Structure formats: structure tokens, C-alpha cells
PDB file of C-alpha atoms and ligand atoms in Angstrom:
ATOM      1  CA  MET Z 127    -188.103-134.716 193.970  1.00  0.00           C
ATOM      2  CA  ALA Z 128    -187.016-131.515 195.718  1.00  0.00           C
ATOM      3  CA  ARG Z 129    -187.141-128.501 193.397  1.00  0.00           C
ATOM      4  CA  SER Z 130    -183.644-127.365 194.434  1.00  0.00           C
ATOM      5  CA  GLN Z 131    -182.021-130.578 193.200  1.00  0.00           C
ATOM      6  CA  PRO Z 132    -180.155-130.334 189.911  1.00  0.00           C
ATOM      7  CA  TYR Z 133    -182.305-131.540 187.019  1.00  0.00           C
ATOM      8  CA  GLN Z 134    -181.199-132.771 183.605  1.00  0.00           C
ATOM      9  CA  PRO Z 135    -183.565-132.898 180.630  1.00  0.00           C
ATOM     10  CA  LEU Z 136    -184.559-136.498 179.875  1.00  0.00           C
ATOM     11  CA  LEU Z 137    -183.275-136.393 176.293  1.00  0.00           C
ATOM     12  CA  LEU Z 138    -179.849-135.255 177.527  1.00  0.00           C
ATOM     13  CA  ARG Z 139    -179.801-138.030 180.128  1.00  0.00           C
ATOM     14  CA  ILE Z 140    -180.569-140.641 177.454  1.00  0.00           C
ATOM     15  CA  LEU Z 141    -178.049-139.354 174.890  1.00  0.00           C
ATOM     16  CA  HIS Z 142    -175.370-138.779 177.531  1.00  0.00           C
ATOM     17  CA  GLY Z 143    -175.957-142.219 179.136  1.00  0.00           C
ATOM     18  CA  VAL Z 144    -175.824-144.082 175.816  1.00  0.00           C
ATOM     19  CA  ASN Z 145    -172.624-142.244 174.870  1.00  0.00           C
ATOM     20  CA  LEU Z 146    -171.071-143.023 178.223  1.00  0.00           C
ATOM     21  CA  ILE Z 147    -171.775-146.766 177.838  1.00  0.00           C
ATOM     22  CA  VAL Z 148    -170.454-146.865 174.260  1.00  0.00           C
ATOM     23  CA  VAL Z 149    -167.333-144.834 175.162  1.00  0.00           C
ATOM     24  CA  LEU Z 150    -166.532-147.144 178.070  1.00  0.00           C
ATOM     25  CA  LEU Z 151    -166.999-150.277 175.915  1.00  0.00           C
ATOM     26  CA  ALA Z 152    -164.888-148.735 173.120  1.00  0.00           C
ATOM     27  CA  MET Z 153    -162.158-147.884 175.626  1.00  0.00           C
ATOM     28  CA  VAL Z 154    -162.112-151.331 177.247  1.00  0.00           C
ATOM     29  CA  THR Z 155    -161.996-153.143 173.881  1.00  0.00           C
ATOM     30  CA  ALA Z 156    -159.425-150.592 172.645  1.00  0.00           C
ATOM     31  CA  PHE Z 157    -157.160-151.385 175.565  1.00  0.00           C
ATOM     32  CA  TRP Z 158    -157.637-155.087 174.880  1.00  0.00           C
ATOM     33  CA  VAL Z 159    -156.594-154.607 171.230  1.00  0.00           C
ATOM     34  CA  TYR Z 160    -153.518-152.670 172.399  1.00  0.00           C
ATOM     35  CA  ASN Z 161    -152.738-155.404 174.937  1.00  0.00           C
ATOM     36  CA  ILE Z 162    -152.886-158.176 172.328  1.00  0.00           C
ATOM     37  CA  TYR Z 163    -150.969-156.510 169.468  1.00  0.00           C
ATOM     38  CA  ASP Z 164    -148.857-153.756 171.034  1.00  0.00           C
ATOM     39  CA  GLY Z 165    -148.240-153.672 174.808  1.00  0.00           C
ATOM     40  CA  ARG Z 166    -145.082-151.558 174.499  1.00  0.00           C
ATOM     41  CA  LEU Z 167    -145.821-149.491 177.629  1.00  0.00           C
ATOM     42  CA  ILE Z 168    -147.871-151.871 179.723  1.00  0.00           C
ATOM     43  CA  GLN Z 169    -149.286-155.329 179.212  1.00  0.00           C
ATOM     44  CA  LEU Z 170    -151.892-157.034 181.388  1.00  0.00           C
ATOM     45  CA  PRO Z 171    -152.456-160.808 181.546  1.00  0.00           C
ATOM     46  CA  LEU Z 172    -155.703-160.644 179.517  1.00  0.00           C
ATOM     47  CA  PRO Z 173    -156.835-163.609 177.381  1.00  0.00           C
ATOM     48  CA  ASN Z 174    -156.135-163.362 173.640  1.00  0.00           C
ATOM     49  CA  ILE Z 175    -159.534-162.957 171.985  1.00  0.00           C
ATOM     50  CA  PRO Z 176    -158.966-163.407 168.221  1.00  0.00           C
ATOM     51  CA  ASP Z 177    -161.674-161.017 166.966  1.00  0.00           C
ATOM     52  CA  MET Z 178    -160.977-158.165 169.407  1.00  0.00           C
ATOM     53  CA  ILE Z 179    -160.276-155.695 166.576  1.00  0.00           C
ATOM     54  CA  GLY Z 180    -163.669-156.519 165.025  1.00  0.00           C
ATOM     55  CA  ILE Z 181    -165.410-156.101 168.398  1.00  0.00           C
ATOM     56  CA  HIS Z 182    -163.685-152.756 168.965  1.00  0.00           C
ATOM     57  CA  GLY Z 183    -164.536-151.681 165.402  1.00  0.00           C
ATOM     58  CA  THR Z 184    -168.205-152.455 166.140  1.00  0.00           C
ATOM     59  CA  PHE Z 185    -168.219-150.202 169.221  1.00  0.00           C
ATOM     60  CA  GLY Z 186    -166.338-147.634 167.156  1.00  0.00           C
ATOM     61  CA  VAL Z 187    -169.119-147.632 164.553  1.00  0.00           C
ATOM     62  CA  LEU Z 188    -171.733-147.451 167.322  1.00  0.00           C
ATOM     63  CA  PHE Z 189    -169.939-144.423 168.727  1.00  0.00           C
ATOM     64  CA  LEU Z 190    -169.967-142.899 165.268  1.00  0.00           C
ATOM     65  CA  ILE Z 191    -173.768-143.152 165.340  1.00  0.00           C
ATOM     66  CA  VAL Z 192    -174.540-142.031 168.923  1.00  0.00           C
ATOM     67  CA  PHE Z 193    -171.912-139.318 169.380  1.00  0.00           C
ATOM     68  CA  PRO Z 194    -173.237-136.885 166.715  1.00  0.00           C
ATOM     69  CA  ALA Z 195    -176.648-137.026 168.445  1.00  0.00           C
ATOM     70  CA  LEU Z 196    -175.117-135.878 171.760  1.00  0.00           C
ATOM     71  CA  ALA Z 197    -173.088-133.218 169.944  1.00  0.00           C
ATOM     72  CA  LEU Z 198    -176.197-131.946 168.148  1.00  0.00           C
ATOM     73  CA  TYR Z 199    -178.084-131.753 171.454  1.00  0.00           C
ATOM     74  CA  SER Z 200    -175.178-129.959 173.146  1.00  0.00           C
ATOM     75  CA  PHE Z 201    -174.819-127.406 170.356  1.00  0.00           C
ATOM     76  CA  HIS Z 202    -178.538-126.508 170.417  1.00  0.00           C
ATOM     77  CA  PRO Z 203    -180.652-127.007 173.594  1.00  0.00           C
ATOM     78  CA  GLY Z 204    -177.532-127.724 175.700  1.00  0.00           C
ATOM     79  CA  GLN Z 205    -175.580-124.743 174.362  1.00  0.00           C
ATOM     80  CA  LYS Z 206    -175.487-122.941 177.739  1.00  0.00           C
ATOM     81  CA  ARG Z 207    -173.360-125.702 179.232  1.00  0.00           C
ATOM     82  CA  LEU Z 208    -170.685-125.363 176.587  1.00  0.00           C
ATOM     83  CA  ILE Z 209    -168.079-122.634 176.124  1.00  0.00           C
ATOM     84  CA  GLN Z 210    -169.684-119.163 175.648  1.00  0.00           C
ATOM     85  CA  GLY Z 211    -168.429-116.025 173.948  1.00  0.00           C
ATOM     86  CA  ASP Z 212    -167.464-114.515 177.317  1.00  0.00           C
ATOM     87  CA  THR Z 213    -166.163-117.711 178.992  1.00  0.00           C
ATOM     88  CA  ILE Z 214    -162.500-116.825 178.463  1.00  0.00           C
ATOM     89  CA  ASN Z 215    -162.953-113.330 180.035  1.00  0.00           C
ATOM     90  CA  LYS Z 216    -164.544-114.939 183.093  1.00  0.00           C
ATOM     91  CA  LEU Z 217    -161.395-116.990 183.661  1.00  0.00           C
ATOM     92  CA  THR Z 218    -159.826-113.896 185.244  1.00  0.00           C
ATOM     93  CA  ALA Z 219    -162.028-114.351 188.338  1.00  0.00           C
ATOM     94  CA  VAL Z 220    -159.725-117.136 189.595  1.00  0.00           C
ATOM     95  CA  GLY Z 221    -161.216-119.284 192.383  1.00  0.00           C
ATOM     96  CA  LYS Z 222    -164.679-117.579 192.262  1.00  0.00           C
ATOM     97  CA  PRO Z 223    -167.727-119.771 191.459  1.00  0.00           C
ATOM     98  CA  ILE Z 224    -167.982-118.261 187.956  1.00  0.00           C
ATOM     99  CA  TRP Z 225    -164.387-119.353 187.316  1.00  0.00           C
ATOM    100  CA  TRP Z 226    -165.271-122.957 188.164  1.00  0.00           C
ATOM    101  CA  TYR Z 227    -168.419-122.796 186.003  1.00  0.00           C
ATOM    102  CA  SER Z 228    -166.376-121.416 183.125  1.00  0.00           C
ATOM    103  CA  LEU Z 229    -163.848-124.233 183.469  1.00  0.00           C
ATOM    104  CA  TYR Z 230    -166.703-126.731 183.580  1.00  0.00           C
ATOM    105  CA  ARG Z 231    -168.141-125.354 180.351  1.00  0.00           C
ATOM    106  CA  ILE Z 232    -164.724-125.614 178.768  1.00  0.00           C
ATOM    107  CA  ILE Z 233    -164.288-129.242 179.827  1.00  0.00           C
ATOM    108  CA  ASN Z 234    -167.801-130.123 178.563  1.00  0.00           C
ATOM    109  CA  THR Z 235    -166.777-128.686 175.195  1.00  0.00           C
ATOM    110  CA  VAL Z 236    -163.439-130.493 175.345  1.00  0.00           C
ATOM    111  CA  MET Z 237    -165.351-133.793 175.833  1.00  0.00           C
ATOM    112  CA  LEU Z 238    -166.946-133.193 172.451  1.00  0.00           C
ATOM    113  CA  LEU Z 239    -163.531-132.453 170.915  1.00  0.00           C
ATOM    114  CA  ALA Z 240    -161.992-135.572 172.516  1.00  0.00           C
ATOM    115  CA  GLY Z 241    -164.815-137.737 171.118  1.00  0.00           C
ATOM    116  CA  THR Z 242    -164.333-136.188 167.678  1.00  0.00           C
ATOM    117  CA  TRP Z 243    -160.580-136.862 167.872  1.00  0.00           C
ATOM    118  CA  ALA Z 244    -161.195-140.565 168.646  1.00  0.00           C
ATOM    119  CA  LEU Z 245    -163.661-140.792 165.743  1.00  0.00           C
ATOM    120  CA  MET Z 246    -161.440-138.964 163.261  1.00  0.00           C
ATOM    121  CA  THR Z 247    -158.328-141.020 164.014  1.00  0.00           C
ATOM    122  CA  GLY Z 248    -160.307-144.298 164.288  1.00  0.00           C
ATOM    123  CA  ARG Z 249    -161.752-143.801 160.811  1.00  0.00           C
ATOM    124  CA  GLN Z 250    -158.204-143.624 159.413  1.00  0.00           C
ATOM    125  CA  MET Z 251    -157.156-146.930 161.007  1.00  0.00           C
ATOM    126  CA  LYS Z 252    -156.639-150.027 158.861  1.00  0.00           C
ATOM    127  CA  GLU Z 253    -157.745-153.341 160.334  1.00  0.00           C
ATOM    128  CA  GLU Z 254    -154.560-155.103 159.095  1.00  0.00           C
ATOM    129  CA  TRP Z 255    -151.965-152.750 160.641  1.00  0.00           C
ATOM    130  CA  LEU Z 256    -151.795-154.303 164.118  1.00  0.00           C
ATOM    131  CA  PRO Z 257    -151.924-158.000 163.075  1.00  0.00           C
ATOM    132  CA  ASP Z 258    -149.142-157.175 160.524  1.00  0.00           C
ATOM    133  CA  GLY Z 259    -147.030-155.562 163.275  1.00  0.00           C
ATOM    134  CA  ASN Z 260    -147.193-152.034 161.777  1.00  0.00           C
ATOM    135  CA  LEU Z 261    -147.054-150.304 165.148  1.00  0.00           C
ATOM    136  CA  ASN Z 262    -145.419-147.115 163.892  1.00  0.00           C
ATOM    137  CA  GLU Z 263    -148.183-145.952 161.522  1.00  0.00           C
ATOM    138  CA  THR Z 264    -148.884-142.286 162.262  1.00  0.00           C
ATOM    139  CA  TRP Z 265    -152.678-142.705 162.363  1.00  0.00           C
ATOM    140  CA  TYR Z 266    -152.267-145.579 164.826  1.00  0.00           C
ATOM    141  CA  GLN Z 267    -150.136-143.418 167.134  1.00  0.00           C
ATOM    142  CA  LEU Z 268    -152.690-140.613 166.879  1.00  0.00           C
ATOM    143  CA  HIS Z 269    -155.544-143.038 167.525  1.00  0.00           C
ATOM    144  CA  LEU Z 270    -153.685-144.318 170.611  1.00  0.00           C
ATOM    145  CA  SER Z 271    -153.404-140.726 171.840  1.00  0.00           C
ATOM    146  CA  ALA Z 272    -157.228-140.460 171.588  1.00  0.00           C
ATOM    147  CA  TRP Z 273    -157.522-143.136 174.290  1.00  0.00           C
ATOM    148  CA  LEU Z 274    -155.333-141.174 176.702  1.00  0.00           C
ATOM    149  CA  VAL Z 275    -157.017-137.872 175.803  1.00  0.00           C
ATOM    150  CA  LEU Z 276    -160.503-139.336 176.374  1.00  0.00           C
ATOM    151  CA  LEU Z 277    -159.521-140.931 179.686  1.00  0.00           C
ATOM    152  CA  GLY Z 278    -157.863-137.723 180.926  1.00  0.00           C
ATOM    153  CA  CYS Z 279    -160.810-135.542 179.878  1.00  0.00           C
ATOM    154  CA  LEU Z 280    -163.341-137.973 181.334  1.00  0.00           C
ATOM    155  CA  ILE Z 281    -161.590-137.892 184.725  1.00  0.00           C
ATOM    156  CA  ILE Z 282    -161.440-134.059 184.691  1.00  0.00           C
ATOM    157  CA  HIS Z 283    -165.106-133.853 183.513  1.00  0.00           C
ATOM    158  CA  VAL Z 284    -166.287-136.014 186.434  1.00  0.00           C
ATOM    159  CA  LEU Z 285    -164.034-134.336 189.031  1.00  0.00           C
ATOM    160  CA  MET Z 286    -165.156-130.877 187.879  1.00  0.00           C
ATOM    161  CA  GLY Z 287    -168.785-132.019 188.074  1.00  0.00           C
ATOM    162  CA  LEU Z 288    -168.155-133.148 191.652  1.00  0.00           C
ATOM    163  CA  LYS Z 289    -166.502-129.824 192.470  1.00  0.00           C
ATOM    164  CA  ILE Z 290    -169.339-127.739 190.988  1.00  0.00           C
ATOM    165  CA  GLY Z 291    -172.371-129.677 192.167  1.00  0.00           C
ATOM    166  CA  GLY Z 292    -171.162-132.675 194.198  1.00  0.00           C
ATOM    167  CA  THR Z 293    -172.870-136.067 193.989  1.00  0.00           C
ATOM    168  CA  PRO Z 294    -176.367-134.513 193.481  1.00  0.00           C
ATOM    169  CA  LEU Z 295    -175.189-133.063 190.133  1.00  0.00           C
ATOM    170  CA  ILE Z 296    -173.542-136.327 189.065  1.00  0.00           C
ATOM    171  CA  MET Z 297    -176.595-138.363 190.088  1.00  0.00           C
ATOM    172  CA  SER Z 298    -178.906-135.962 188.226  1.00  0.00           C
ATOM    173  CA  MET Z 299    -177.447-137.398 184.986  1.00  0.00           C
ATOM    174  CA  PHE Z 300    -178.456-140.932 185.948  1.00  0.00           C
ATOM    175  CA  ARG Z 301    -181.887-140.417 187.577  1.00  0.00           C
ATOM    176  CA  ARG Z 302    -184.924-142.084 185.987  1.00  0.00           C
ATOM    177  CA  GLN Z 303    -187.751-139.702 187.025  1.00  0.00           C
ATOM    178  CA  TYR Z 304    -188.662-136.785 184.791  1.00  0.00           C
ATOM    179  CA  ARG Z 305    -190.968-133.792 184.989  1.00  0.00           C
ATOM    180  CA  PRO Z 306    -194.273-133.981 183.087  1.00  0.00           C
ATOM    181  CA  SER Z 307    -193.114-131.038 180.936  1.00  0.00           C
ATOM    182  CA  ASP Z 308    -190.148-133.172 179.866  1.00  0.00           C
ATOM    183  CA  SER Z 309    -192.259-136.152 178.741  1.00  0.00           C
ATOM    184  CA  PRO Z 310    -191.143-137.929 175.516  1.00  0.00           C
ATOM    185  CA  ARG Z 311    -194.720-137.381 174.250  1.00  0.00           C
ATOM    186  CA  LEU Z 312    -193.897-133.689 173.912  1.00  0.00           C
ATOM    187  CA  TRP Z 313    -190.568-134.186 172.090  1.00  0.00           C
ATOM    188  CA  ARG Z 314    -192.144-134.263 168.618  1.00  0.00           C
ATOM    189  CA  GLN Z 315    -193.919-130.976 169.291  1.00  0.00           C
ATOM    190  CA  LYS Z 316    -190.742-129.427 170.732  1.00  0.00           C
ATOM    191  CA  ILE Z 317    -188.642-130.513 167.730  1.00  0.00           C
ATOM    192  CA  GLN Z 318    -191.252-129.068 165.350  1.00  0.00           C
ATOM    193  CA  GLU Z 319    -191.274-125.795 167.309  1.00  0.00           C
ATOM    194  CA  PHE Z 320    -187.454-125.732 167.242  1.00  0.00           C
ATOM    195  CA  ILE Z 321    -187.323-126.233 163.447  1.00  0.00           C
ATOM    196  CA  LYS Z 322    -190.026-123.574 162.976  1.00  0.00           C
ATOM    197  CA  SER Z 323    -188.159-121.046 165.140  1.00  0.00           C
ATOM    198  CA  ARG Z 324    -184.917-121.722 163.217  1.00  0.00           C
ATOM    199  CA  LYS Z 325    -186.698-121.100 159.920  1.00  0.00           C
ATOM    200  CA  GLU Z 326    -188.185-117.852 161.258  1.00  0.00           C
ATOM    201  CA  THR Z 327    -184.813-116.547 162.495  1.00  0.00           C
ATOM    202  CA  ARG Z 328    -183.288-117.265 159.071  1.00  0.00           C
ATOM    203  CA  GLN Z 329    -185.977-115.252 157.274  1.00  0.00           C
TER     204      GLN Z 329
HETATM  205  C1  HEM F 137    -155.704-148.206 172.904  1.00  0.00           C
HETATM  206  C2  HEM F 137    -156.348-147.422 172.080  1.00  0.00           C
HETATM  207  C3  HEM F 137    -157.016-147.896 170.797  1.00  0.00           C
HETATM  208  C4  HEM F 137    -156.652-148.896 169.916  1.00  0.00           C
HETATM  209  C5  HEM F 137    -155.453-149.829 169.982  1.00  0.00           C
HETATM  210  C6  HEM F 137    -157.646-148.897 168.859  1.00  0.00           C
HETATM  211  C7  HEM F 137    -157.636-149.734 167.763  1.00  0.00           C
HETATM  212  C8  HEM F 137    -158.453-149.604 166.659  1.00  0.00           C
HETATM  213  C9  HEM F 137    -158.359-150.396 165.457  1.00  0.00           C
HETATM  214  C10 HEM F 137    -157.356-151.513 165.213  1.00  0.00           C
HETATM  215  C11 HEM F 137    -159.323-149.948 164.607  1.00  0.00           C
HETATM  216  C12 HEM F 137    -159.627-150.466 163.206  1.00  0.00           C
HETATM  217  C13 HEM F 137    -160.795-151.405 163.316  1.00  0.00           C
HETATM  218  C14 HEM F 137    -161.485-151.684 162.010  1.00  0.00           C
HETATM  219  O1  HEM F 137    -161.206-151.018 161.012  1.00  0.00           O
HETATM  220  O2  HEM F 137    -162.360-152.558 162.037  1.00  0.00           O
HETATM  221  C15 HEM F 137    -160.042-148.883 165.278  1.00  0.00           C
HETATM  222  C16 HEM F 137    -161.108-148.189 164.754  1.00  0.00           C
HETATM  223  C17 HEM F 137    -161.896-147.303 165.469  1.00  0.00           C
HETATM  224  N1  HEM F 137    -161.761-146.973 166.798  1.00  0.00           N
HETATM  225 FE1  HEM F 137    -160.209-147.456 167.967  1.00  0.00          FE
HETATM  226  N2  HEM F 137    -158.616-147.933 169.150  1.00  0.00           N
HETATM  227  C18 HEM F 137    -158.272-147.300 170.314  1.00  0.00           C
HETATM  228  C19 HEM F 137    -159.000-146.309 170.974  1.00  0.00           C
HETATM  229  C20 HEM F 137    -160.268-145.889 170.606  1.00  0.00           C
HETATM  230  C21 HEM F 137    -161.140-145.051 171.377  1.00  0.00           C
HETATM  231  C22 HEM F 137    -160.845-144.508 172.784  1.00  0.00           C
HETATM  232  C23 HEM F 137    -162.277-144.836 170.626  1.00  0.00           C
HETATM  233  C24 HEM F 137    -163.521-144.048 170.945  1.00  0.00           C
HETATM  234  C25 HEM F 137    -164.114-143.964 172.057  1.00  0.00           C
HETATM  235  C26 HEM F 137    -162.105-145.521 169.385  1.00  0.00           C
HETATM  236  C27 HEM F 137    -162.993-145.502 168.337  1.00  0.00           C
HETATM  237  C28 HEM F 137    -162.770-146.067 167.104  1.00  0.00           C
HETATM  238  C29 HEM F 137    -163.562-145.809 165.918  1.00  0.00           C
HETATM  239  C30 HEM F 137    -164.736-144.839 165.836  1.00  0.00           C
HETATM  240  C31 HEM F 137    -163.028-146.588 164.890  1.00  0.00           C
HETATM  241  C32 HEM F 137    -163.510-146.648 163.446  1.00  0.00           C
HETATM  242  C33 HEM F 137    -164.467-147.770 163.267  1.00  0.00           C
HETATM  243  C34 HEM F 137    -164.871-147.888 161.805  1.00  0.00           C
HETATM  244  O3  HEM F 137    -165.274-146.880 161.223  1.00  0.00           O
HETATM  245  O4  HEM F 137    -164.782-149.009 161.274  1.00  0.00           O
HETATM  246  N3  HEM F 137    -160.895-146.173 169.415  1.00  0.00           N
HETATM  247  N4  HEM F 137    -159.500-148.689 166.537  1.00  0.00           N
HETATM  248  C1  HEM F 138    -168.924-141.159 184.431  1.00  0.00           C
HETATM  249  C2  HEM F 138    -168.932-140.389 183.387  1.00  0.00           C
HETATM  250  C3  HEM F 138    -169.680-139.077 183.268  1.00  0.00           C
HETATM  251  C4  HEM F 138    -170.327-138.321 184.208  1.00  0.00           C
HETATM  252  C5  HEM F 138    -170.521-138.629 185.696  1.00  0.00           C
HETATM  253  C6  HEM F 138    -170.811-137.134 183.566  1.00  0.00           C
HETATM  254  C7  HEM F 138    -171.542-136.122 184.169  1.00  0.00           C
HETATM  255  C8  HEM F 138    -172.068-135.012 183.548  1.00  0.00           C
HETATM  256  C9  HEM F 138    -172.947-134.045 184.167  1.00  0.00           C
HETATM  257  C10 HEM F 138    -173.423-134.099 185.620  1.00  0.00           C
HETATM  258  C11 HEM F 138    -173.256-133.117 183.229  1.00  0.00           C
HETATM  259  C12 HEM F 138    -174.238-131.927 183.416  1.00  0.00           C
HETATM  260  C13 HEM F 138    -173.531-130.672 183.669  1.00  0.00           C
HETATM  261  C14 HEM F 138    -174.456-129.522 184.039  1.00  0.00           C
HETATM  262  O1  HEM F 138    -175.606-129.714 184.464  1.00  0.00           O
HETATM  263  O2  HEM F 138    -173.967-128.393 183.922  1.00  0.00           O
HETATM  264  C15 HEM F 138    -172.564-133.466 182.006  1.00  0.00           C
HETATM  265  C16 HEM F 138    -172.613-132.757 180.821  1.00  0.00           C
HETATM  266  C17 HEM F 138    -171.983-133.134 179.669  1.00  0.00           C
HETATM  267  N1  HEM F 138    -171.257-134.293 179.472  1.00  0.00           N
HETATM  268 FE1  HEM F 138    -170.839-135.708 180.831  1.00  0.00          FE
HETATM  269  N2  HEM F 138    -170.448-137.167 182.232  1.00  0.00           N
HETATM  270  C18 HEM F 138    -169.770-138.344 182.005  1.00  0.00           C
HETATM  271  C19 HEM F 138    -169.266-138.781 180.795  1.00  0.00           C
HETATM  272  C20 HEM F 138    -169.337-138.089 179.593  1.00  0.00           C
HETATM  273  C21 HEM F 138    -168.883-138.583 178.308  1.00  0.00           C
HETATM  274  C22 HEM F 138    -168.252-139.967 178.057  1.00  0.00           C
HETATM  275  C23 HEM F 138    -169.118-137.593 177.391  1.00  0.00           C
HETATM  276  C24 HEM F 138    -168.808-137.536 175.915  1.00  0.00           C
HETATM  277  C25 HEM F 138    -168.596-138.522 175.125  1.00  0.00           C
HETATM  278  C26 HEM F 138    -169.719-136.486 178.107  1.00  0.00           C
HETATM  279  C27 HEM F 138    -170.082-135.289 177.540  1.00  0.00           C
HETATM  280  C28 HEM F 138    -170.808-134.298 178.163  1.00  0.00           C
HETATM  281  C29 HEM F 138    -171.258-133.089 177.495  1.00  0.00           C
HETATM  282  C30 HEM F 138    -170.993-132.705 176.025  1.00  0.00           C
HETATM  283  C31 HEM F 138    -171.999-132.356 178.441  1.00  0.00           C
HETATM  284  C32 HEM F 138    -172.729-131.012 178.213  1.00  0.00           C
HETATM  285  C33 HEM F 138    -174.127-131.330 177.724  1.00  0.00           C
HETATM  286  C34 HEM F 138    -174.928-130.102 177.329  1.00  0.00           C
HETATM  287  O3  HEM F 138    -174.405-129.251 176.579  1.00  0.00           O
HETATM  288  O4  HEM F 138    -176.089-129.983 177.740  1.00  0.00           O
HETATM  289  N3  HEM F 138    -169.855-136.816 179.452  1.00  0.00           N
HETATM  290  N4  HEM F 138    -171.853-134.644 182.233  1.00  0.00           N
END
């Protein structure tokens, strides 16, 4: 692998990939639920699967498990790719590379907020609302908005990635090879070192 190619730490690739799969499955089943019970804006000729709410709920719970792991990674080792103290100041350099990088950091952070929004509103949903025809419940409307917010942010996140680093950056998230220094065998040691350094900084 050429040294100049973008490289993503293996742990990030795994957490990010698992989240991507779960988000996509949650969004597809979410649309299906909407299509069966609501369909006020658009309705597609999809078959009526009786337990779609249960299936969506299962992906929702899965997301609840995998998303905090990605967030934890992003807030600690991946911190540099999220919004920084000086990111907003750098937005004055409109059109310059640093401006694009700053926007990219903002959208990465917004992805975490959009995921949190979907989780928060999903947790407030009641399984019976849609089968009972309660389509005007506030939490349902808010949960619906999470679908649009996630889709919009996902599109911007990918387009911004393409703008900043083109296909090599996008593909770097999906590549299988990793550097020896990034081997899973060393993760335990790295986590221990991380916890130790946190304890030392607190003292
Ligand atoms: C068209 C948009 C959506 C509809 C109609 C919808 C529908 C529902 C329904 C009916 C429930 C209750 C299920 C239950 O309690 O078993 C639920 C829960 C949930 N949904 Fe959605 N959803 C939508 C979008 C999303 C999106 C985009 C995500 C995340 C990627 C998501 C994540 C969740 C989560 C985390 C729960 C809570 C699961 C639990 O704790 O039991 N939903 N959703
Ligand atoms: C097709 C879909 C996706 C693609 C192609 C993609 C691509 C990428 C790439 C290339 C990066 C690395 C940026 C860099 O090196 O500066 C990144 C970072 C990130 N992505 Fe995605 N992404 C996708 C979906 C998602 C989803 C669904 C989420 C959240 C649920 C997400 C959350 C994040 C976060 C939080 C970061 C920053 C990670 C860190 O702090 O280290 N992405 N994404």
C-alpha cells in the first residue's frame, strides 16, 4: 500500500463499518414501517410484512449498542476529526482547504448528533402507536424527522469526503489491510496505556 494513501485505523474501520450497516438496515426497515402504517407523503408498492415494527425495533436496539462504541472512539482517539475549539474561526477562510476540512469536521460531529437524535426519539416510541393509527404523536413526528436528518447528513458526509479526499479517502474506510502497528493484538496494550494516561492526567 502506498504510504501517501489515506489510512484509517482498523478499529475505526470496524466500528464505522458496523454502524454503517446497522444504520442502513434501520433506515430501510424504518421506511418500510412508514410505508405500511403511514405513507402520507409517499407510498411505495412494498409487501406488507406483519412484524416490520419488531424487525425495525431489533435494528434500533442493535444501533443502541454499536453507536456508543463509535461515539466513544470518535471522542477519544478520533477526536481530531471532529469539531475543534478553533474550527468555527477557520470558517472565515471560505473556499480554502482549511475551510473544507473544518466543514468536514463539523459534518462528522453532526453525524454523531444525528445518530443520537434517532436513538433518543426512537426510545420514546410506543410499538402500538402506528398499528392504532396514532400518526400525530409528537415523538413519532420527531422520530420521523430523524430519518430525514440522518439521510441528509449521510449524503453530505459522503459528498464532503469525496470533495476532501476523493475515492481514495472513501475507500480507505472500507479497506481490509492494516499496518502491523495497528494489529488487534496490540489493542489490549493500547487500551491499558490509554486508561493509564487518563489516570495520570487526572492526578
Ligand atoms: C421512517 C422513519 C421511522 C419510523 C416510521 C420508525 C418507527 C419506529 C417504531 C414504530 C419504533 C418502536 C418499535 C418498538 O418499540 O419495538 C421505533 C423504535 C426505534 N427506532 Fe425507529 N423509525 C424510523 C426511523 C429510525 C431511524 C432512522 C433510526 C436509526 C438509525 C431508528 C432507530 C430506532 C430506535 C433506536 C428505536 C428504539 C428501539 C427500542 O429501544 O426498542 N428509527 N422506530
Ligand atoms: C456510505 C457511508 C459512509 C461513508 C462513505 C463514510 C466515510 C467516512 C470517511 C472516509 C471518514 C474518515 C474521515 C477522515 O479521515 O478524516 C469518516 C469519518 C466518520 N464517519 Fe463516516 N462514512 C459513512 C457513514 C457514516 C455513518 C452512518 C456514520 C454514523 C452513524 C458515520 C460517522 C462518522 C464519524 C463520527 C466519523 C469521524 C470518526 C473519527 O472521529 O475518527 N459515517 N466517514
